[in-house]
One Martini backbone bead per residue (centre of mass of N, CA, C, O) as a GRO file, in nm:
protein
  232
    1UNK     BB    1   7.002  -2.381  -0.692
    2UNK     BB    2   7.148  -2.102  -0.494
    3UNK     BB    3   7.317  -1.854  -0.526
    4UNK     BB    4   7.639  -1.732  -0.331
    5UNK     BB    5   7.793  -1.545  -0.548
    6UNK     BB    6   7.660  -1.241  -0.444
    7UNK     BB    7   7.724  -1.245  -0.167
    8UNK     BB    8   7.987  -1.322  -0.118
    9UNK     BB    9   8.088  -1.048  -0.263
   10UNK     BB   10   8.033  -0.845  -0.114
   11UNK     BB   11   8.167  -0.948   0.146
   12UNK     BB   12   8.485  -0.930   0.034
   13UNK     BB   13   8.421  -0.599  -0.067
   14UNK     BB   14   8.422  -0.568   0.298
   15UNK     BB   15   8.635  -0.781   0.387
   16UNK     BB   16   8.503  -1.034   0.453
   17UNK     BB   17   8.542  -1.356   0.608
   18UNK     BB   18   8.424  -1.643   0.521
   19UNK     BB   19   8.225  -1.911   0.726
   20UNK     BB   20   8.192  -2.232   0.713
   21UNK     BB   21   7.893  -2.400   0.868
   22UNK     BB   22   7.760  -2.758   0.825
   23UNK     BB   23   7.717  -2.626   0.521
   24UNK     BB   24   7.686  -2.636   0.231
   25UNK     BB   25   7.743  -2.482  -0.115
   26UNK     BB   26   7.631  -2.296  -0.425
   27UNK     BB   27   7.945  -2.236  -0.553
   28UNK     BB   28   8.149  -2.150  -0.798
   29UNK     BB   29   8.371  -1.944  -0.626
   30UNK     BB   30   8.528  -2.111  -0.365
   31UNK     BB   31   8.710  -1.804  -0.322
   32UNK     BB   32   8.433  -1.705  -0.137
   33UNK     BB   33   8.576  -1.880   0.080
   34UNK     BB   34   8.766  -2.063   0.344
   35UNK     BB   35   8.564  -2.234   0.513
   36UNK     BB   36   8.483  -2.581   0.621
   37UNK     BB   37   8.268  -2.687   0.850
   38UNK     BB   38   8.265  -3.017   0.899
   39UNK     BB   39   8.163  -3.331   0.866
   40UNK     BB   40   8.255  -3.660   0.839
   41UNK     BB   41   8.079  -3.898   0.666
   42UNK     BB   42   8.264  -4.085   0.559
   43UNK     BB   43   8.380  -4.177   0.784
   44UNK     BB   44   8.148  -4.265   0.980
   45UNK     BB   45   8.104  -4.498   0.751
   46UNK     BB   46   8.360  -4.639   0.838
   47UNK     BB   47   8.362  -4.677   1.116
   48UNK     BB   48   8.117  -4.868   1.141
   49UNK     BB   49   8.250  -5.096   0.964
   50UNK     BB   50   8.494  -5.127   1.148
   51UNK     BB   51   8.288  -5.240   1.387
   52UNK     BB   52   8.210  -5.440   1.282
   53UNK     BB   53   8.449  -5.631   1.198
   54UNK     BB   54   8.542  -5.653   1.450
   55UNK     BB   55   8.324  -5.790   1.635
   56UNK     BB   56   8.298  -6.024   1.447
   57UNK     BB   57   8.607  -6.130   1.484
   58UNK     BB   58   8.505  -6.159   1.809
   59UNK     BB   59   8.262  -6.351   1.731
   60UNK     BB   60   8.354  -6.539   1.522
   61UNK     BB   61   8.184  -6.392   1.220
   62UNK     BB   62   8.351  -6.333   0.935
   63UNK     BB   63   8.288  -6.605   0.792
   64UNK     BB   64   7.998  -6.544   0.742
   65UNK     BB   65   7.668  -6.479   0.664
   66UNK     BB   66   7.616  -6.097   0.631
   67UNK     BB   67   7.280  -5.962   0.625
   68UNK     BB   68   7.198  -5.620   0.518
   69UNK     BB   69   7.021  -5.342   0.648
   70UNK     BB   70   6.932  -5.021   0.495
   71UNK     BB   71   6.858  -4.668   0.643
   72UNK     BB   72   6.842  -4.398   0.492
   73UNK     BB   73   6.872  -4.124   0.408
   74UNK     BB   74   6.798  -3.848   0.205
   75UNK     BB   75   6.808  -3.915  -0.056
   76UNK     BB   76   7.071  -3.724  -0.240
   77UNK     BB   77   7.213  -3.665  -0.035
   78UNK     BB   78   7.538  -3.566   0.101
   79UNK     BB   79   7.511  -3.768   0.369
   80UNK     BB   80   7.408  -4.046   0.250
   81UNK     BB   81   7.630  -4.110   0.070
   82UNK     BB   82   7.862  -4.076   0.246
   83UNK     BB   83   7.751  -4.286   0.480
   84UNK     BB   84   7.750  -4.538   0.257
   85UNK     BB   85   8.015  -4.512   0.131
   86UNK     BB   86   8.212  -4.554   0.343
   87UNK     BB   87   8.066  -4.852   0.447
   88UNK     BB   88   8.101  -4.984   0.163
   89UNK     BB   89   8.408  -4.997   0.160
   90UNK     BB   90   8.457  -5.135   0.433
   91UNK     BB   91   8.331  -5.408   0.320
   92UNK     BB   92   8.371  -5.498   0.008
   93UNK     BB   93   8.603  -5.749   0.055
   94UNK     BB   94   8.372  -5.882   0.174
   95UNK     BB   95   8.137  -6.150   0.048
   96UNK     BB   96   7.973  -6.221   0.328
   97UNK     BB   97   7.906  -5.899   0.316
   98UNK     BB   98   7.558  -5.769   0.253
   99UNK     BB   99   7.388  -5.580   0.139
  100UNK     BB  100   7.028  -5.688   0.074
  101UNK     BB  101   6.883  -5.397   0.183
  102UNK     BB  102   6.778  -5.049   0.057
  103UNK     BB  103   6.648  -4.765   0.182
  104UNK     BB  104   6.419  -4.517   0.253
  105UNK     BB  105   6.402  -4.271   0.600
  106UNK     BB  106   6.472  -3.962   0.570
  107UNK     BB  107   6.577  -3.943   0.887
  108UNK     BB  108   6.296  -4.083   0.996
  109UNK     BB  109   6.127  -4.267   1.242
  110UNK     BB  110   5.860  -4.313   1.100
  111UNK     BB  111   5.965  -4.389   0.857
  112UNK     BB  112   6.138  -4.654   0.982
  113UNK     BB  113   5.896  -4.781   1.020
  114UNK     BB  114   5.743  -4.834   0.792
  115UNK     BB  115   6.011  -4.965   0.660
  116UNK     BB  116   6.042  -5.207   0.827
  117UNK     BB  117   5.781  -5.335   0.868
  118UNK     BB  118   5.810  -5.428   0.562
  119UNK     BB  119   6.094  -5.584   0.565
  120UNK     BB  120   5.966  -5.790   0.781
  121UNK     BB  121   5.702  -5.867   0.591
  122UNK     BB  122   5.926  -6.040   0.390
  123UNK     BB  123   6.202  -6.040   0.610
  124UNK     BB  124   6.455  -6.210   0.911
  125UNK     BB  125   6.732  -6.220   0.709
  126UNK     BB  126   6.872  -6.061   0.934
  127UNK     BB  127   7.162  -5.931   1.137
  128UNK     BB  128   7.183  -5.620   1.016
  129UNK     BB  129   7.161  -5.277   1.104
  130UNK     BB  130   7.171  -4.974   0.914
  131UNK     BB  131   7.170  -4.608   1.013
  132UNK     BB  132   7.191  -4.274   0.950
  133UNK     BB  133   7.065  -4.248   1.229
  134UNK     BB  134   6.886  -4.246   1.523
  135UNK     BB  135   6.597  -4.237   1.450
  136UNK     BB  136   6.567  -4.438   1.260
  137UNK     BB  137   6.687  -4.678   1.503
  138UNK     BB  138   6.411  -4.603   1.679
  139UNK     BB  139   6.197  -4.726   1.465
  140UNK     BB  140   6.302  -4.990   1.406
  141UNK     BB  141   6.273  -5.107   1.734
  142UNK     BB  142   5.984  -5.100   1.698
  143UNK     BB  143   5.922  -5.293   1.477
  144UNK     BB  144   6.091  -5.530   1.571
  145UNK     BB  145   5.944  -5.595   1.822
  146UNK     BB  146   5.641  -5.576   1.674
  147UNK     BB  147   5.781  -5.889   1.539
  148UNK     BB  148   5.922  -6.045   1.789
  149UNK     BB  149   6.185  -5.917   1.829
  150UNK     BB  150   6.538  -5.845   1.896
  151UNK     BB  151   6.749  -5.573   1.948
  152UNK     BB  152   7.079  -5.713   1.951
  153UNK     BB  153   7.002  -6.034   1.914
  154UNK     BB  154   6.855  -6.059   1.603
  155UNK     BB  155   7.015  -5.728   1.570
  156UNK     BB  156   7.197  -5.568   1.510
  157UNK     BB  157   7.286  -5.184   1.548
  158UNK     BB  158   7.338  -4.934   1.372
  159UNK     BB  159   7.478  -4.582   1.347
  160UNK     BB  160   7.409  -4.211   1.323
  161UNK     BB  161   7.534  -3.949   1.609
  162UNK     BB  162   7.544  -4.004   1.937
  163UNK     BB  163   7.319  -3.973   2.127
  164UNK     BB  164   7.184  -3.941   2.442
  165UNK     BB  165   6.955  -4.217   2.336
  166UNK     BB  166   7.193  -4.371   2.193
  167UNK     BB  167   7.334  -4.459   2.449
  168UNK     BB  168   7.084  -4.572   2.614
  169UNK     BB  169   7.036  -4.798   2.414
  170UNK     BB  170   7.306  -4.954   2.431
  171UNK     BB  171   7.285  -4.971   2.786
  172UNK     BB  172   6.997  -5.170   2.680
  173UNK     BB  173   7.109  -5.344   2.421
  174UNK     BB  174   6.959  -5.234   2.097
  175UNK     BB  175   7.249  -5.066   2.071
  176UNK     BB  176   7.581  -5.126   1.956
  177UNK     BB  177   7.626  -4.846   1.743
  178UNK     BB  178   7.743  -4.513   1.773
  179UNK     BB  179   7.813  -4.271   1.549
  180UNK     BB  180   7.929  -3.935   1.583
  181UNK     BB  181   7.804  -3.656   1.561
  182UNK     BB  182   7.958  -3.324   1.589
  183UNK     BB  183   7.878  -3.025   1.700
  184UNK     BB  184   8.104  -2.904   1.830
  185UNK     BB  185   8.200  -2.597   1.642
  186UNK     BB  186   8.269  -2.358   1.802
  187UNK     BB  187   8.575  -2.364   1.824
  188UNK     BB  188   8.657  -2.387   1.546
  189UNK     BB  189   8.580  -2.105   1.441
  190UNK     BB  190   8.733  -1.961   1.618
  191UNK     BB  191   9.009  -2.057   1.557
  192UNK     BB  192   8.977  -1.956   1.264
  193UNK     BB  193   8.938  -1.666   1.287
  194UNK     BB  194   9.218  -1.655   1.428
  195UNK     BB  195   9.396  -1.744   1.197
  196UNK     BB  196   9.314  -1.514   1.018
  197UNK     BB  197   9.395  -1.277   1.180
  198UNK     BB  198   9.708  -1.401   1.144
  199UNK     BB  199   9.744  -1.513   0.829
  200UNK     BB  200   9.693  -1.800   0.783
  201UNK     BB  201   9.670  -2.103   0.660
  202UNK     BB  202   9.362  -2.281   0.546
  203UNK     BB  203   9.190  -2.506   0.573
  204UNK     BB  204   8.896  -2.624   0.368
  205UNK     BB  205   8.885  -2.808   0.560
  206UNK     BB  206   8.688  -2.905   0.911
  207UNK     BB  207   8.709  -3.183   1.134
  208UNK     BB  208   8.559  -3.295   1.367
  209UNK     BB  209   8.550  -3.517   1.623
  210UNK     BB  210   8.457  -3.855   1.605
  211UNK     BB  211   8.308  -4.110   1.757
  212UNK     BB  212   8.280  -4.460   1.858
  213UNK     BB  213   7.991  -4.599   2.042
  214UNK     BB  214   7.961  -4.851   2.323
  215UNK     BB  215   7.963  -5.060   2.569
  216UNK     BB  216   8.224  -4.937   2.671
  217UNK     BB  217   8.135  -4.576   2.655
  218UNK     BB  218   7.842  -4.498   2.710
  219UNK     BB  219   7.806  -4.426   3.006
  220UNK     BB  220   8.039  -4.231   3.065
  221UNK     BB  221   7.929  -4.041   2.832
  222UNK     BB  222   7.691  -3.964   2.993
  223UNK     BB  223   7.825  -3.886   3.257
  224UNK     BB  224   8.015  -3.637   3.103
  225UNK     BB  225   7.756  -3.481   3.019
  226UNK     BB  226   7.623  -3.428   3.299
  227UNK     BB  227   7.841  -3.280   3.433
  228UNK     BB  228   7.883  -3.104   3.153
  229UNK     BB  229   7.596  -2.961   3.046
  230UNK     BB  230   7.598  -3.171   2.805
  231UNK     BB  231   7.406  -3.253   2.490
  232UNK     BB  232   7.237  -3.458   2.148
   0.00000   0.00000   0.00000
């Protein structure tokens, strides 16, 4: 990895305050940045799993066998780990509930297509689909659909991201859940600018608020999002 501490001491040198936004960097010096904006991936990953048990208690099938198969994001990345340890985390203490297929779909539509496709045609016998993105799990509805299964139905599915085409997939009865990554962290910069030029001390991370996403208010968003000019 590219080392940022010779940049950053430039910065320092010239008194300028750096603020990392959405991206970890690989700095030996942590004292070489003030603050860290970014996603909480491991929350992101316990709310899915936390809205999984609540359905299930719901559907009243907490008590049965609940197969899950997860299309991970890429490899060994920091974004895939946290959100799948967050999952794994959340669902531990059930003994009835197993990932018991884990995959790589690399973030992409097409490998989560191609990954699925492959998992189908060795076994149905799935209940939940996790996928650490929206991408992911649109690729996964088409392999679903053209293996004759119903996704929704046939197949809960899970996912991460919150985007405007998966809130129209939950709204279409599709996917069930999708927990937020929220982007929108141009407030939070400004914020954490004007604390620093206040003198004030700063969390070492800030973390945007993110949402879980279902039937009960995904048109909602939807509609909030058209009214208020934007979307994601």
């Amino acid at each position: 990895y590219y080392s940022w501490d010779e940049v950053l001491k430039k910065a320092r040198e010239a008194g300028i305050p750096v603020i990392l936004v959405d991206r970890r960097i690989c700095c030996e010096d942590k004292s070489l940045w003030k603050t860290l904006i970014i996603n909480d991936y491991y929350k992101q990953g316990q709310m899915a799993g936390e809205w999984l048990i609540d359905n299930l208690e719901k559907g009243e099938r907490i008590d049965k066998e609940i197969k899950i198969a997860e299309l991970r994001g890429t490899e060994d990345s920091y974004e895939a780990q946290e959100i799948g340890n967050g999952f794994k985390e959340t669902i531990k203490d059930y003994s009835n509930i197993d990932i018991t297929i884990s995959k790589d779909g690399y973030f992409l539509e097409n490998s989560a297509y191609e990954e699925m496709l492959n998992i189908l045609s060795e076994t149905t016998d799935i209940d939940v689909l996790y996928c650490h993105n929206d991408d992911m799990a649109f690729g996964a509805i088409e392999a679903i659909e053209e293996a004759g299964l119903v996704p929704g139905e046939d197949i809960i599915i899970l996912s991460i991201e919150g985007t405007d085409e998966a809130l129209k997939a939950i709204v279409e009865g599709k996917i069930a859940c999708s927990v937020e990554c929220n982007p929108m962290m141009g407030d939070l910069f400004m914020e954490a600018c004007v604390r620093l030029a206040n003198g004030e001390t700063i969390e070492r991370e800030i973390h945007p608020v993110d949402r879980v996403f279902d039937i009960t208010n995904a048109q909602v968003e939807l509609d909030a999002r058209e009214e208020n000019g934007y979307g994601y």
